């Protein structure tokens, strides 16, 4: 029962039902038929409940509006899937809503309902004492009603109902001209947080996904060591908890204790747990956290820190590249920076300041050579007329082991061990702090798809290529002399084995692992063909 848009609840229900209608038409028609028949059967039951509750509330001096209905199709379908049961096995298909004038009456009504029928403790939720993140408030309880049928009641004030139906904006109808209280401030904080998320997330779909997690997920309620209750989406971790306390607590979260015991940061918090966050000034957000944190606030703050850190690293690398390039043309980079010439060059490249220029160089968007040519045009002019020498300087330069990088000299290059790229593979260069340029296979899972500005175009210079390590796995029948046969096949293609191991299974199969030195992708293909020709081998794969 969450909403932030006008008439959001009704549209959400309608949208869910229509989605079910078009995505699962057969199931929808079956539910529509059964619910219609159930509605006819339930009319008298609903009227009986309403009259009984109304009479008891009036007797206690409580004026209330009571409405009863059958739950909507998608809600029923979701319950059938979650519990793996048939329609006939759903007993809590009828729900009643009771609206009263103030908060105290909500709890009085709850007491009266529980005096009439036995409640199910596991189905009681107090969203008035502990509102949802979007300030939804209501009491939910399910009782065993007449004939043993499960009946759900939602109890709230008229104002709470307006917020549930039309969103937080409806609340201000009741507050115009009054100062904000704690409740109002929480609502405003939530709205500000929504705006902040929207500004920090570039992808609108990603923003909507984040909002849906905060609004429509089942909640868990945990306690701080001081007894404060924190509401978090189901599946939240200690890091989510840390960010819900304060951004700085989240940024420096190094561990957590749940009920006095240390737990991993990936741990999923459960209802009623007491969570103590352990912090350290040496700890900083980790990009890997994004894979398991749940809340929008945690994701936004982690992305903010990672973005700032990557900007700092790009500036550092850009400075390093400039210092080397300026030194080669016998110019002082530091003096050029202090003189304001770097600032002027930045503006010529439509950048705001010199640091932005350094970051662009560090990300590979510009080269240090381009900047030097812009600041010192006389150096560029002095190079003209040198024919072949000038042509060579403007061409992509082989830096190491057959990799060519356009417009950049003397950058440190390393090959990623996670995917062991070979000449002939589609590759991409990725700028890494303190490591220069790391070469990955284009489809490597460790390539950060979300930071394309740190990529650099690289290519293979096969004339300068040397041997490269690659790992392969051979699956075959276990037999005497197997390793000798496999080793002979590899050697026959001119490849050198640097390490090897073998594991056998209970069904007489063998898994053999080799690390070999290969010249390029074609060389690897020849080795694989030779291995497949060995008797008993049924699969040869490259391990990335």
Coordinates of C-alpha atoms in Angstrom, one line a residue:
X1 CA 0.0 0.0 0.0
X2 CA 2.6 2.6 -1.1
X3 CA 2.2 5.5 -3.4
X4 CA 3.7 8.9 -4.2
X5 CA 1.6 9.9 -7.2
X6 CA -1.9 11.3 -7.4
X7 CA -4.4 8.5 -7.2
X8 CA -1.3 6.4 -7.2
X9 CA -2.7 3.4 -5.3
X10 CA -5.7 3.0 -7.6
X11 CA -3.5 3.2 -10.7
X12 CA -1.0 0.8 -9.3
X13 CA -3.7 -1.8 -8.6
X14 CA -5.3 -1.2 -12.1
X15 CA -1.8 -1.4 -13.7
X16 CA -1.0 -4.7 -11.9
X17 CA -4.3 -6.2 -12.9
X18 CA -4.0 -5.1 -16.5
X19 CA -0.4 -6.4 -16.7
X20 CA -1.6 -9.8 -15.5
X21 CA -4.5 -9.7 -18.0
X22 CA -2.1 -9.2 -21.0
X23 CA 0.9 -11.2 -19.8
X24 CA -1.1 -14.2 -18.4
X25 CA -4.5 -14.0 -20.2
X26 CA -5.6 -17.6 -19.4
X27 CA -4.8 -17.2 -15.7
X28 CA -6.5 -13.8 -15.6
X29 CA -9.7 -15.2 -17.2
X30 CA -9.7 -18.1 -14.7
X31 CA -9.2 -15.7 -11.7
X32 CA -11.8 -13.3 -13.0
X33 CA -14.4 -16.1 -13.2
X34 CA -13.6 -17.5 -9.8
X35 CA -13.4 -14.1 -8.1
X36 CA -16.8 -13.0 -9.6
X37 CA -18.4 -16.2 -8.3
X38 CA -16.7 -15.7 -4.9
X39 CA -17.9 -12.1 -4.8
X40 CA -21.5 -13.2 -5.2
X41 CA -21.1 -15.8 -2.4
X42 CA -19.3 -13.2 -0.2
X43 CA -21.7 -10.3 -0.3
X44 CA -23.8 -11.5 2.6
X45 CA -20.7 -12.3 4.6
X46 CA -19.2 -8.8 4.0
X47 CA -22.5 -7.1 5.0
X48 CA -22.6 -9.2 8.2
X49 CA -19.1 -8.3 9.2
X50 CA -19.7 -4.6 8.5
X51 CA -22.9 -4.5 10.5
X52 CA -21.3 -6.3 13.4
X53 CA -18.2 -4.1 13.5
X54 CA -20.2 -0.9 13.0
X55 CA -22.5 -1.9 16.0
X56 CA -19.5 -2.5 18.3
X57 CA -17.7 0.7 17.3
X58 CA -20.9 2.8 17.8
X59 CA -21.4 1.2 21.2
X60 CA -17.9 2.4 22.1
X61 CA -18.5 5.9 20.8
X62 CA -16.4 5.6 17.7
X63 CA -17.6 7.0 14.4
X64 CA -16.0 5.1 11.5
X65 CA -16.4 4.4 7.8
X66 CA -16.2 0.7 6.9
X67 CA -15.8 -0.8 3.5
X68 CA -15.3 -4.5 2.5
X69 CA -14.0 -6.0 -0.8
X70 CA -12.4 -9.0 -2.4
X71 CA -8.7 -8.5 -3.1
X72 CA -7.7 -7.6 -6.6
X73 CA -6.6 -10.2 -9.2
X74 CA -2.8 -9.6 -9.1
X75 CA -2.7 -9.7 -5.3
X76 CA -4.4 -13.1 -5.4
X77 CA -2.2 -14.4 -8.2
X78 CA 1.0 -13.3 -6.4
X79 CA -0.2 -15.1 -3.2
X80 CA -0.9 -18.3 -5.2
X81 CA 2.6 -18.2 -6.7
X82 CA 4.4 -17.3 -3.5
X83 CA 2.7 -20.0 -1.5
X84 CA 2.4 -22.5 -4.4
X85 CA -1.3 -23.0 -3.7
X86 CA -4.6 -23.1 -5.7
X87 CA -7.2 -20.4 -5.6
X88 CA -9.5 -22.5 -3.4
X89 CA -6.8 -22.7 -0.8
X90 CA -6.6 -18.9 -0.2
X91 CA -8.6 -18.1 2.9
X92 CA -7.8 -14.4 3.4
X93 CA -9.3 -13.2 0.1
X94 CA -11.6 -10.6 1.8
X95 CA -10.3 -7.3 3.2
X96 CA -12.0 -4.5 5.2
X97 CA -10.8 -0.9 5.6
X98 CA -11.9 1.1 8.6
X99 CA -11.4 4.9 8.7
X100 CA -11.5 6.9 11.9
X101 CA -10.8 10.4 13.1
X102 CA -7.5 10.2 15.0
X103 CA -4.6 7.9 15.8
X104 CA -5.9 6.9 19.3
X105 CA -9.1 5.6 17.7
X106 CA -7.1 3.4 15.4
X107 CA -5.7 1.4 18.3
X108 CA -9.2 1.4 20.0
X109 CA -10.7 -0.1 16.9
X110 CA -7.9 -2.7 16.8
X111 CA -8.7 -3.8 20.4
X112 CA -12.4 -4.1 19.5
X113 CA -11.6 -6.2 16.4
X114 CA -9.3 -8.5 18.4
X115 CA -12.0 -8.9 21.1
X116 CA -14.5 -10.1 18.4
X117 CA -12.2 -12.6 16.7
X118 CA -8.9 -14.3 17.4
X119 CA -6.0 -12.5 15.6
X120 CA -3.2 -14.2 13.8
X121 CA 0.0 -12.8 15.5
X122 CA 2.2 -13.3 12.5
X123 CA -0.2 -11.2 10.3
X124 CA -0.2 -8.0 12.5
X125 CA 1.7 -4.9 11.3
X126 CA 1.9 -1.5 13.0
X127 CA 2.7 1.0 10.2
X128 CA 1.5 3.8 12.5
X129 CA 4.1 3.4 15.2
X130 CA 6.7 2.5 12.5
X131 CA 5.7 4.3 9.2
X132 CA 7.0 3.1 5.9
X133 CA 9.8 5.1 4.2
X134 CA 7.2 7.0 2.1
X135 CA 5.2 7.8 5.3
X136 CA 2.4 5.3 4.6
X137 CA 0.6 4.6 7.9
X138 CA -2.0 2.0 8.8
X139 CA -2.7 -0.9 11.2
X140 CA -2.9 -4.3 9.4
X141 CA -4.3 -7.3 11.2
X142 CA -5.8 -10.6 10.0
X143 CA -8.3 -12.5 12.2
X144 CA -10.1 -15.8 12.1
X145 CA -13.6 -14.6 11.4
X146 CA -17.0 -16.3 11.2
X147 CA -16.9 -19.9 9.8
X148 CA -13.1 -20.0 10.3
X149 CA -12.5 -17.7 7.4
X150 CA -9.4 -15.4 7.5
X151 CA -10.4 -11.8 7.3
X152 CA -7.9 -8.9 6.9
X153 CA -8.5 -5.4 8.4
X154 CA -6.7 -2.2 7.6
X155 CA -7.3 0.6 10.2
X156 CA -6.2 4.2 9.7
X157 CA -7.3 7.8 9.9
X158 CA -8.8 9.8 7.1
X159 CA -5.6 11.7 6.6
X160 CA -3.6 8.5 6.5
X161 CA -6.0 7.2 3.9
X162 CA -5.5 10.3 1.8
X163 CA -1.8 9.8 1.8
X164 CA -2.1 6.1 1.0
X165 CA -4.5 6.9 -1.9
X166 CA -3.1 10.1 -3.4
X167 CA 0.5 10.4 -2.1
X168 CA 2.3 12.6 0.3
X169 CA 1.2 15.8 -1.4
X170 CA -2.3 15.1 0.0
X171 CA -0.9 15.5 3.5
X172 CA -0.4 19.3 3.1
X173 CA -4.1 19.8 2.7
X174 CA -4.3 19.1 6.4
X175 CA -1.2 21.2 7.4
X176 CA -1.5 24.5 5.5
X177 CA -0.5 27.4 7.8
X178 CA 1.1 25.2 10.4
X179 CA 4.8 24.7 11.4
X180 CA 6.4 21.4 10.4
X181 CA 6.4 18.8 13.2
X182 CA 8.8 15.7 13.3
X183 CA 6.4 13.7 11.2
X184 CA 6.3 16.4 8.5
X185 CA 10.1 16.8 8.5
X186 CA 10.5 13.1 7.9
X187 CA 8.2 13.4 4.9
X188 CA 10.2 16.4 3.6
X189 CA 13.5 14.5 4.1
X190 CA 12.2 11.6 2.1
X191 CA 11.1 13.9 -0.7
X192 CA 14.5 15.6 -0.8
X193 CA 16.2 12.2 -0.9
X194 CA 14.0 11.3 -3.9
X195 CA 15.2 14.5 -5.7
X196 CA 18.8 13.7 -4.8
X197 CA 18.5 10.2 -6.2
X198 CA 17.0 11.5 -9.4
X199 CA 19.8 14.0 -9.9
X200 CA 22.6 11.5 -9.2
X201 CA 21.3 8.7 -11.4
X202 CA 21.8 9.3 -15.1
X203 CA 19.5 6.4 -16.3
X204 CA 15.8 7.1 -15.6
X205 CA 15.0 3.4 -15.6
X206 CA 17.6 2.9 -12.9
X207 CA 16.0 5.7 -10.8
X208 CA 12.6 4.1 -11.1
X209 CA 14.0 0.7 -10.1
X210 CA 15.6 2.2 -7.0
X211 CA 12.3 4.0 -6.1
X212 CA 10.4 0.7 -6.5
X213 CA 12.8 -1.1 -4.1
X214 CA 12.2 1.6 -1.4
X215 CA 8.4 1.8 -2.0
X216 CA 7.2 -1.7 -2.8
X217 CA 9.6 -4.1 -1.1
X218 CA 8.6 -5.9 2.1
X219 CA 10.2 -4.2 5.0
X220 CA 12.4 -5.4 7.9
X221 CA 12.7 -3.6 11.2
X222 CA 15.9 -3.6 13.1
X223 CA 17.3 -1.7 16.1
X224 CA 20.3 0.5 16.7
X225 CA 22.2 -0.1 20.0
X226 CA 20.3 3.0 21.4
X227 CA 16.9 1.4 20.6
X228 CA 16.1 3.4 17.6
X229 CA 14.0 1.5 15.0
X230 CA 15.2 1.5 11.4
X231 CA 12.9 0.4 8.6
X232 CA 14.7 -1.1 5.6
X233 CA 13.6 -3.0 2.5
X234 CA 13.8 -6.8 2.8
X235 CA 17.2 -8.0 1.8
X236 CA 19.0 -5.0 3.2
X237 CA 22.5 -5.4 4.5
X238 CA 24.6 -3.7 7.3
X239 CA 25.8 -1.2 4.7
X240 CA 22.2 -0.2 4.0
X241 CA 21.7 0.2 7.7
X242 CA 24.9 2.3 8.0
X243 CA 23.8 4.7 5.3
X244 CA 20.3 5.0 6.9
X245 CA 22.1 6.3 10.0
X246 CA 24.3 8.8 8.3
X247 CA 26.2 9.1 5.0
X248 CA 29.6 9.3 6.8
X249 CA 28.7 6.1 8.8
X250 CA 28.0 4.3 5.5
X251 CA 31.2 5.6 3.9
X252 CA 33.4 4.3 6.7
X253 CA 31.5 1.1 7.5
X254 CA 34.1 -1.6 8.0
X255 CA 31.9 -4.3 9.7
X256 CA 28.8 -5.0 11.7
X257 CA 27.6 -6.9 14.8
X258 CA 24.2 -8.4 14.8
X259 CA 23.0 -9.3 18.3
X260 CA 26.6 -9.0 19.5
X261 CA 28.1 -11.3 16.8
X262 CA 30.2 -10.2 13.9
X263 CA 28.5 -10.7 10.5
X264 CA 29.7 -10.2 6.8
X265 CA 28.7 -6.9 5.2
X266 CA 26.6 -9.0 2.7
X267 CA 24.5 -10.4 5.6
X268 CA 20.7 -10.0 5.1
X269 CA 19.2 -8.3 8.1
X270 CA 16.1 -9.9 9.8
X271 CA 13.3 -8.4 11.8
X272 CA 14.0 -7.6 15.4
X273 CA 17.8 -7.8 15.2
X274 CA 20.0 -5.3 17.0
X275 CA 22.6 -4.0 14.6
X276 CA 25.8 -2.2 15.6
X277 CA 27.8 -0.7 12.8
X278 CA 31.6 -0.8 13.1
X279 CA 33.4 2.1 11.4
X280 CA 37.0 2.9 10.5
X281 CA 38.5 6.1 9.1
X282 CA 40.6 3.9 6.8
X283 CA 37.5 2.3 5.2
X284 CA 35.9 3.8 2.1
X285 CA 33.1 2.7 -0.2
X286 CA 33.8 -0.1 -2.5
X287 CA 32.4 -0.5 -6.0
X288 CA 31.7 -4.1 -5.2
X289 CA 29.2 -3.0 -2.6
X290 CA 26.8 -2.0 -5.4
X291 CA 26.3 -5.7 -6.2
X292 CA 24.5 -6.4 -2.9
X293 CA 23.3 -3.2 -1.2
X294 CA 19.5 -2.7 -1.4
X295 CA 18.5 0.8 -0.7
X296 CA 18.6 3.7 -3.1
X297 CA 20.4 5.9 -0.6
X298 CA 23.3 3.4 -0.2
X299 CA 23.6 3.0 -4.0
X300 CA 23.5 6.7 -4.6
X301 CA 26.2 7.5 -2.0
X302 CA 28.5 4.7 -3.1
X303 CA 28.2 5.9 -6.7
X304 CA 29.0 9.5 -5.6
X305 CA 32.1 8.4 -3.8
X306 CA 33.3 6.1 -6.6
X307 CA 32.7 8.9 -9.2
X308 CA 34.7 11.4 -7.2
X309 CA 37.5 8.9 -6.6
X310 CA 37.7 8.0 -10.3
X311 CA 37.8 11.7 -11.2
X312 CA 40.7 12.1 -8.8
X313 CA 42.6 9.1 -10.2
X314 CA 42.0 10.4 -13.8
X315 CA 43.5 13.8 -12.8
X316 CA 46.5 12.1 -11.2
X317 CA 47.1 10.0 -14.4
X318 CA 46.6 13.0 -16.6
X319 CA 49.2 14.9 -14.6
X320 CA 51.6 12.0 -14.8
X321 CA 51.2 11.8 -18.6
X322 CA 51.6 15.6 -19.0
X323 CA 54.7 15.7 -16.9
X324 CA 56.4 13.1 -19.1
X325 CA 55.2 14.6 -22.4
X326 CA 56.3 18.2 -21.4
X327 CA 59.6 16.9 -20.2
X328 CA 60.3 15.3 -23.7
X329 CA 59.8 18.7 -25.4
X330 CA 61.9 20.4 -22.7
X331 CA 59.1 22.3 -21.1
X332 CA 58.1 22.6 -17.4
X333 CA 54.6 21.3 -16.8
X334 CA 54.4 22.9 -13.3
X335 CA 55.3 26.4 -14.7
X336 CA 52.9 26.0 -17.5
X337 CA 50.2 25.2 -15.0
X338 CA 51.0 28.1 -12.7
X339 CA 51.1 30.5 -15.7
X340 CA 47.5 29.9 -16.5
X341 CA 48.2 28.4 -19.9
X342 CA 46.7 25.1 -19.0
X343 CA 43.5 26.9 -18.0
X344 CA 43.5 28.7 -21.3
X345 CA 44.0 25.4 -23.1
X346 CA 41.1 23.8 -21.1
X347 CA 38.8 26.6 -22.3
X348 CA 39.9 26.1 -25.9
X349 CA 38.8 22.4 -25.5
X350 CA 35.5 23.6 -24.1
X351 CA 36.4 22.4 -20.5
X352 CA 35.8 24.5 -17.4
X353 CA 39.2 24.3 -15.7
X354 CA 42.7 22.9 -15.9
X355 CA 41.7 19.9 -13.6
X356 CA 39.0 19.0 -16.1
X357 CA 41.6 19.0 -18.8
X358 CA 43.9 16.7 -16.8
X359 CA 41.0 14.4 -16.2
X360 CA 40.2 14.2 -19.9
X361 CA 43.8 13.3 -20.6
X362 CA 43.7 10.7 -17.8
X363 CA 40.6 9.1 -19.3
X364 CA 42.1 9.1 -22.8
X365 CA 39.7 11.6 -24.3
X366 CA 42.6 13.9 -25.1
X367 CA 46.3 13.3 -25.4
X368 CA 49.1 15.3 -23.7
X369 CA 50.5 15.9 -27.3
X370 CA 47.3 17.6 -28.3
X371 CA 47.6 20.0 -25.3
X372 CA 51.3 20.7 -26.0
X373 CA 50.5 21.5 -29.6
X374 CA 47.7 23.9 -28.5
X375 CA 49.9 25.7 -25.9
X376 CA 53.2 25.7 -27.8
X377 CA 52.3 25.9 -31.5
X378 CA 55.9 26.8 -32.4
X379 CA 57.0 23.3 -31.3
X380 CA 54.5 21.8 -33.7
X381 CA 55.6 24.1 -36.5
X382 CA 59.3 23.2 -35.9
X383 CA 58.5 19.6 -36.5
X384 CA 57.1 20.2 -40.0
X385 CA 59.2 19.3 -43.0
X386 CA 60.7 16.3 -41.3
X387 CA 58.6 14.0 -43.5
X388 CA 58.8 10.4 -42.4
X389 CA 59.9 11.3 -38.9
X390 CA 56.8 13.5 -38.4
X391 CA 54.5 10.8 -39.8
X392 CA 55.9 8.3 -37.4
X393 CA 55.3 10.6 -34.5
X394 CA 51.6 11.0 -35.3
X395 CA 51.0 7.3 -35.9
X396 CA 49.9 4.9 -33.1
X397 CA 53.0 3.9 -31.2
X398 CA 53.8 0.3 -30.1
X399 CA 54.3 0.5 -26.3
X400 CA 54.8 -3.0 -25.2
X401 CA 54.2 -6.6 -26.2
X402 CA 52.3 -5.7 -29.5
X403 CA 49.9 -3.2 -28.1
X404 CA 49.5 0.1 -30.0
X405 CA 48.0 3.2 -28.3
X406 CA 47.2 6.3 -30.4
X407 CA 48.8 9.7 -29.3
X408 CA 50.2 8.5 -26.0
X409 CA 53.9 7.7 -25.2
X410 CA 55.5 5.8 -22.4
X411 CA 52.3 4.8 -20.5
X412 CA 52.7 1.7 -18.4
X413 CA 50.8 -1.2 -19.9
X414 CA 49.9 -4.5 -18.3
X415 CA 47.7 -7.5 -19.4
X416 CA 44.8 -8.5 -17.2
X417 CA 45.3 -11.8 -15.5
X418 CA 41.6 -12.3 -15.2
X419 CA 41.1 -12.9 -19.0
X420 CA 44.7 -13.2 -20.4
X421 CA 44.1 -11.4 -23.7
X422 CA 45.8 -12.8 -26.8
X423 CA 46.8 -11.1 -30.1
X424 CA 43.7 -11.4 -32.2
X425 CA 41.2 -11.0 -29.3
X426 CA 39.0 -7.9 -29.3
X427 CA 40.6 -5.9 -26.5
X428 CA 40.0 -2.6 -24.6
X429 CA 42.4 -0.6 -22.5
X430 CA 41.2 0.5 -19.1
X431 CA 42.9 3.2 -17.0
X432 CA 43.7 1.9 -13.5
X433 CA 45.2 4.0 -10.7
X434 CA 48.9 3.3 -10.2
X435 CA 48.9 0.6 -12.9
X436 CA 48.6 2.7 -16.0
X437 CA 46.7 1.0 -18.8
X438 CA 45.3 -2.5 -18.2
X439 CA 44.4 -4.6 -21.4
X440 CA 41.3 -6.7 -21.1
X441 CA 39.4 -8.9 -23.5
X442 CA 36.4 -6.9 -24.6
X443 CA 33.9 -9.3 -23.1
X444 CA 35.8 -9.7 -19.8
X445 CA 33.4 -9.6 -16.9
X446 CA 35.8 -7.4 -14.9
X447 CA 35.6 -4.6 -17.5
X448 CA 33.6 -1.9 -15.8
X449 CA 30.8 -1.2 -18.3
X450 CA 29.6 1.7 -16.2
X451 CA 32.8 3.7 -16.7
X452 CA 33.3 3.9 -20.4
X453 CA 35.0 7.3 -20.0
X454 CA 38.0 5.4 -18.6
X455 CA 38.4 3.3 -21.7
X456 CA 41.1 3.8 -24.3
X457 CA 41.2 2.5 -27.9
X458 CA 44.0 0.1 -28.3
X459 CA 45.0 -2.4 -31.0
X460 CA 47.4 -5.2 -31.6
X461 CA 50.6 -4.6 -33.4
X462 CA 51.3 -8.2 -34.5
X463 CA 54.8 -7.4 -35.8
X464 CA 55.9 -6.6 -32.2
X465 CA 53.9 -9.3 -30.4
X466 CA 55.7 -11.7 -28.2
X467 CA 54.3 -14.8 -26.4
X468 CA 51.4 -14.6 -24.0
X469 CA 50.2 -16.9 -21.2
X470 CA 46.8 -18.5 -21.6
X471 CA 44.9 -21.1 -19.5
X472 CA 43.0 -24.0 -21.0
X473 CA 40.9 -26.8 -19.6
X474 CA 40.7 -30.2 -21.2
X475 CA 37.9 -32.6 -20.3
X476 CA 38.5 -36.3 -21.3
X477 CA 38.3 -39.9 -20.4
X478 CA 40.8 -40.9 -17.7
X479 CA 43.5 -43.2 -19.1
X480 CA 47.0 -44.3 -18.7
X481 CA 49.6 -42.0 -20.3
X482 CA 47.0 -39.2 -20.6
X483 CA 49.1 -36.3 -19.5
X484 CA 52.0 -37.4 -21.8
X485 CA 49.6 -37.5 -24.8
X486 CA 48.2 -34.1 -24.0
X487 CA 51.6 -32.6 -23.5
X488 CA 52.8 -34.0 -26.8
X489 CA 49.8 -32.5 -28.6
X490 CA 50.5 -29.0 -27.1
X491 CA 54.3 -29.2 -27.9
X492 CA 53.6 -30.4 -31.5
X493 CA 52.1 -26.9 -32.2
X494 CA 55.2 -25.0 -30.8
X495 CA 53.5 -24.0 -27.5
X496 CA 55.4 -24.1 -24.2
X497 CA 53.7 -25.5 -21.1
X498 CA 54.4 -23.5 -18.0
X499 CA 52.2 -25.4 -15.6
X500 CA 49.7 -28.2 -15.5
X501 CA 47.4 -30.1 -13.2
X502 CA 44.7 -32.9 -13.4
X503 CA 41.6 -33.8 -11.3
X504 CA 39.7 -37.1 -11.7
X505 CA 36.1 -37.7 -11.0
X506 CA 34.4 -40.8 -9.6
X507 CA 33.0 -41.6 -13.1
X508 CA 36.5 -42.0 -14.6
X509 CA 36.6 -38.6 -16.2
X510 CA 39.6 -36.3 -16.1
X511 CA 39.7 -32.5 -15.9
X512 CA 43.2 -31.2 -17.0
X513 CA 44.3 -27.7 -16.6
X514 CA 47.3 -26.1 -18.5
X515 CA 48.9 -22.7 -18.6
X516 CA 50.7 -22.4 -21.9
X517 CA 52.7 -19.7 -23.8
X518 CA 50.9 -18.8 -27.1
X519 CA 51.7 -16.3 -29.8
X520 CA 48.2 -15.3 -30.9
X521 CA 44.6 -16.4 -31.3
X522 CA 45.3 -18.5 -34.4
X523 CA 48.1 -20.3 -32.5
X524 CA 45.7 -21.1 -29.7
X525 CA 43.2 -22.5 -32.2
X526 CA 45.8 -24.9 -33.6
X527 CA 46.7 -26.1 -30.1
X528 CA 43.0 -26.8 -29.4
X529 CA 42.6 -28.7 -32.6
X530 CA 45.6 -30.9 -31.7
X531 CA 44.2 -31.6 -28.3
X532 CA 40.8 -32.5 -29.6
X533 CA 42.5 -35.1 -31.9
X534 CA 43.8 -37.0 -28.8
X535 CA 41.8 -40.1 -28.1
X536 CA 39.3 -39.7 -25.3
X537 CA 39.2 -35.9 -25.3
X538 CA 35.7 -34.5 -25.7
X539 CA 36.0 -30.8 -24.8
X540 CA 38.8 -28.1 -24.8
X541 CA 38.0 -24.6 -23.6
X542 CA 39.9 -21.5 -22.9
X543 CA 39.6 -20.3 -19.3
X544 CA 39.2 -16.5 -18.8

